[in-house]
PDB file of C-alpha atoms in Angstrom:
ATOM      1  CA  MET H   1     -16.572  -0.152   2.741  1.00  0.00           C
ATOM      2  CA  ASN H   2     -15.890   3.319   1.386  1.00  0.00           C
ATOM      3  CA  VAL H   3     -12.648   4.297  -0.300  1.00  0.00           C
ATOM      4  CA  SER H   4     -11.545   6.815   2.353  1.00  0.00           C
ATOM      5  CA  HIS H   5     -11.922   4.184   5.068  1.00  0.00           C
ATOM      6  CA  GLU H   6      -9.998   1.590   3.054  1.00  0.00           C
ATOM      7  CA  ILE H   7      -7.187   4.089   2.443  1.00  0.00           C
ATOM      8  CA  SER H   8      -6.950   4.843   6.176  1.00  0.00           C
ATOM      9  CA  LEU H   9      -6.710   1.078   6.849  1.00  0.00           C
ATOM     10  CA  LEU H  10      -4.022   0.834   4.167  1.00  0.00           C
ATOM     11  CA  VAL H  11      -2.005   3.587   5.875  1.00  0.00           C
ATOM     12  CA  GLU H  12      -2.204   1.645   9.166  1.00  0.00           C
ATOM     13  CA  GLU H  13      -1.003  -1.548   7.480  1.00  0.00           C
ATOM     14  CA  ILE H  14       1.891   0.212   5.724  1.00  0.00           C
ATOM     15  CA  GLN H  15       2.934   1.663   9.085  1.00  0.00           C
ATOM     16  CA  ARG H  16       2.676  -1.793  10.703  1.00  0.00           C
ATOM     17  CA  LEU H  17       4.631  -3.663   8.013  1.00  0.00           C
ATOM     18  CA  GLY H  18       6.949  -0.961   6.719  1.00  0.00           C
ATOM     19  CA  SER H  19      10.081   0.751   7.902  1.00  0.00           C
ATOM     20  CA  LYS H  20      11.547   4.237   7.552  1.00  0.00           C
ATOM     21  CA  ASN H  21      13.558   4.821   4.392  1.00  0.00           C
ATOM     22  CA  GLY H  22      16.493   7.212   3.928  1.00  0.00           C
ATOM     23  CA  ASP H  23      14.124  10.172   3.565  1.00  0.00           C
ATOM     24  CA  GLY H  24      12.340   9.364   6.827  1.00  0.00           C
ATOM     25  CA  GLN H  25       9.229   8.137   5.015  1.00  0.00           C
ATOM     26  CA  THR H  26       7.635   4.792   5.798  1.00  0.00           C
ATOM     27  CA  SER H  27       7.815   2.306   2.944  1.00  0.00           C
ATOM     28  CA  VAL H  28       6.981  -1.340   2.365  1.00  0.00           C
ATOM     29  CA  LYS H  29       7.515  -3.672  -0.577  1.00  0.00           C
ATOM     30  CA  PHE H  30       4.384  -4.647  -2.512  1.00  0.00           C
ATOM     31  CA  GLY H  31       5.107  -8.356  -2.006  1.00  0.00           C
ATOM     32  CA  VAL H  32       5.192  -7.953   1.779  1.00  0.00           C
ATOM     33  CA  LEU H  33       1.864  -6.111   1.742  1.00  0.00           C
ATOM     34  CA  PHE H  34       0.259  -8.501  -0.750  1.00  0.00           C
ATOM     35  CA  ASN H  35       1.345 -11.675   1.081  1.00  0.00           C
ATOM     36  CA  ASP H  36       0.382 -10.498   4.570  1.00  0.00           C
ATOM     37  CA  ASP H  37      -2.544 -12.519   5.986  1.00  0.00           C
ATOM     38  CA  ARG H  38      -4.066  -9.566   7.807  1.00  0.00           C
ATOM     39  CA  CYS H  39      -4.048  -7.449   4.637  1.00  0.00           C
ATOM     40  CA  ALA H  40      -5.580 -10.318   2.682  1.00  0.00           C
ATOM     41  CA  ASN H  41      -8.463 -10.392   5.170  1.00  0.00           C
ATOM     42  CA  ILE H  42      -8.976  -6.606   5.185  1.00  0.00           C
ATOM     43  CA  PHE H  43      -8.686  -5.696   1.513  1.00  0.00           C
ATOM     44  CA  GLU H  44     -10.925  -7.299  -1.067  1.00  0.00           C
ATOM     45  CA  ALA H  45      -9.069  -5.461  -3.855  1.00  0.00           C
ATOM     46  CA  LEU H  46      -5.659  -4.397  -2.530  1.00  0.00           C
ATOM     47  CA  VAL H  47      -4.395  -3.149  -5.903  1.00  0.00           C
ATOM     48  CA  GLY H  48      -7.522  -1.019  -6.341  1.00  0.00           C
ATOM     49  CA  THR H  49      -7.043   0.512  -2.891  1.00  0.00           C
ATOM     50  CA  LEU H  50      -3.367   1.198  -3.683  1.00  0.00           C
ATOM     51  CA  LYS H  51      -4.320   2.931  -6.948  1.00  0.00           C
ATOM     52  CA  ALA H  52      -6.946   5.057  -5.181  1.00  0.00           C
ATOM     53  CA  ALA H  53      -4.437   6.029  -2.474  1.00  0.00           C
ATOM     54  CA  LYS H  54      -1.838   6.932  -5.126  1.00  0.00           C
ATOM     55  CA  LYS H  55      -4.378   9.070  -6.976  1.00  0.00           C
ATOM     56  CA  ARG H  56      -5.105  10.928  -3.704  1.00  0.00           C
ATOM     57  CA  LYS H  57      -1.337  11.362  -3.144  1.00  0.00           C
ATOM     58  CA  VAL H  58      -1.354   9.381   0.114  1.00  0.00           C
ATOM     59  CA  ILE H  59       1.213   6.899  -1.229  1.00  0.00           C
ATOM     60  CA  ASP H  60       3.548   6.652  -4.196  1.00  0.00           C
ATOM     61  CA  PHE H  61       5.074   3.772  -6.142  1.00  0.00           C
ATOM     62  CA  GLN H  62       7.079   3.609  -9.365  1.00  0.00           C
ATOM     63  CA  SER H  63       4.749   1.514 -11.497  1.00  0.00           C
ATOM     64  CA  GLU H  64       1.464   1.965 -13.314  1.00  0.00           C
ATOM     65  CA  LEU H  65       0.305  -1.519 -12.452  1.00  0.00           C
ATOM     66  CA  LEU H  66       1.177  -3.852  -9.569  1.00  0.00           C
ATOM     67  CA  LEU H  67       1.100  -7.604 -10.148  1.00  0.00           C
ATOM     68  CA  GLN H  68       1.991 -10.295  -7.635  1.00  0.00           C
ATOM     69  CA  GLY H  69       5.375 -11.833  -8.348  1.00  0.00           C
ATOM     70  CA  VAL H  70       6.435  -9.384 -11.061  1.00  0.00           C
ATOM     71  CA  HIS H  71       6.245  -6.303  -8.812  1.00  0.00           C
ATOM     72  CA  ASP H  72       6.953  -7.828  -5.374  1.00  0.00           C
ATOM     73  CA  ASN H  73      10.027  -5.597  -4.913  1.00  0.00           C
ATOM     74  CA  VAL H  74       8.299  -2.313  -5.799  1.00  0.00           C
ATOM     75  CA  GLU H  75       8.492   0.071  -2.839  1.00  0.00           C
ATOM     76  CA  ILE H  76       5.217   1.639  -1.725  1.00  0.00           C
ATOM     77  CA  VAL H  77       6.064   4.904   0.036  1.00  0.00           C
ATOM     78  CA  LEU H  78       3.720   6.570   2.496  1.00  0.00           C
ATOM     79  CA  LEU H  79       3.599  10.301   1.716  1.00  0.00           C
ATOM     80  CA  GLN H  80       1.316  11.217   4.643  1.00  0.00           C
ATOM     81  CA  ASP H  81       1.245   9.673   8.119  1.00  0.00           C
TER      82      ASP H  81
END
């Protein structure tokens, strides 16, 4: 699977699992995304896809690294729909 395709799938999953924040942007907590069965089946390396999407300015989150448990409450914000 290529990176662009994985990022587009990630956007779909954030839209499915997330909700609008105060700024009107869709956001989801990392723990919700990480623990979702459908996401687990789609993404072989979810954190890698998140980092690639952040680098391309598709999403944003306030952490350099995302680890299950430690960063479950980190909001992942969709910058582009």
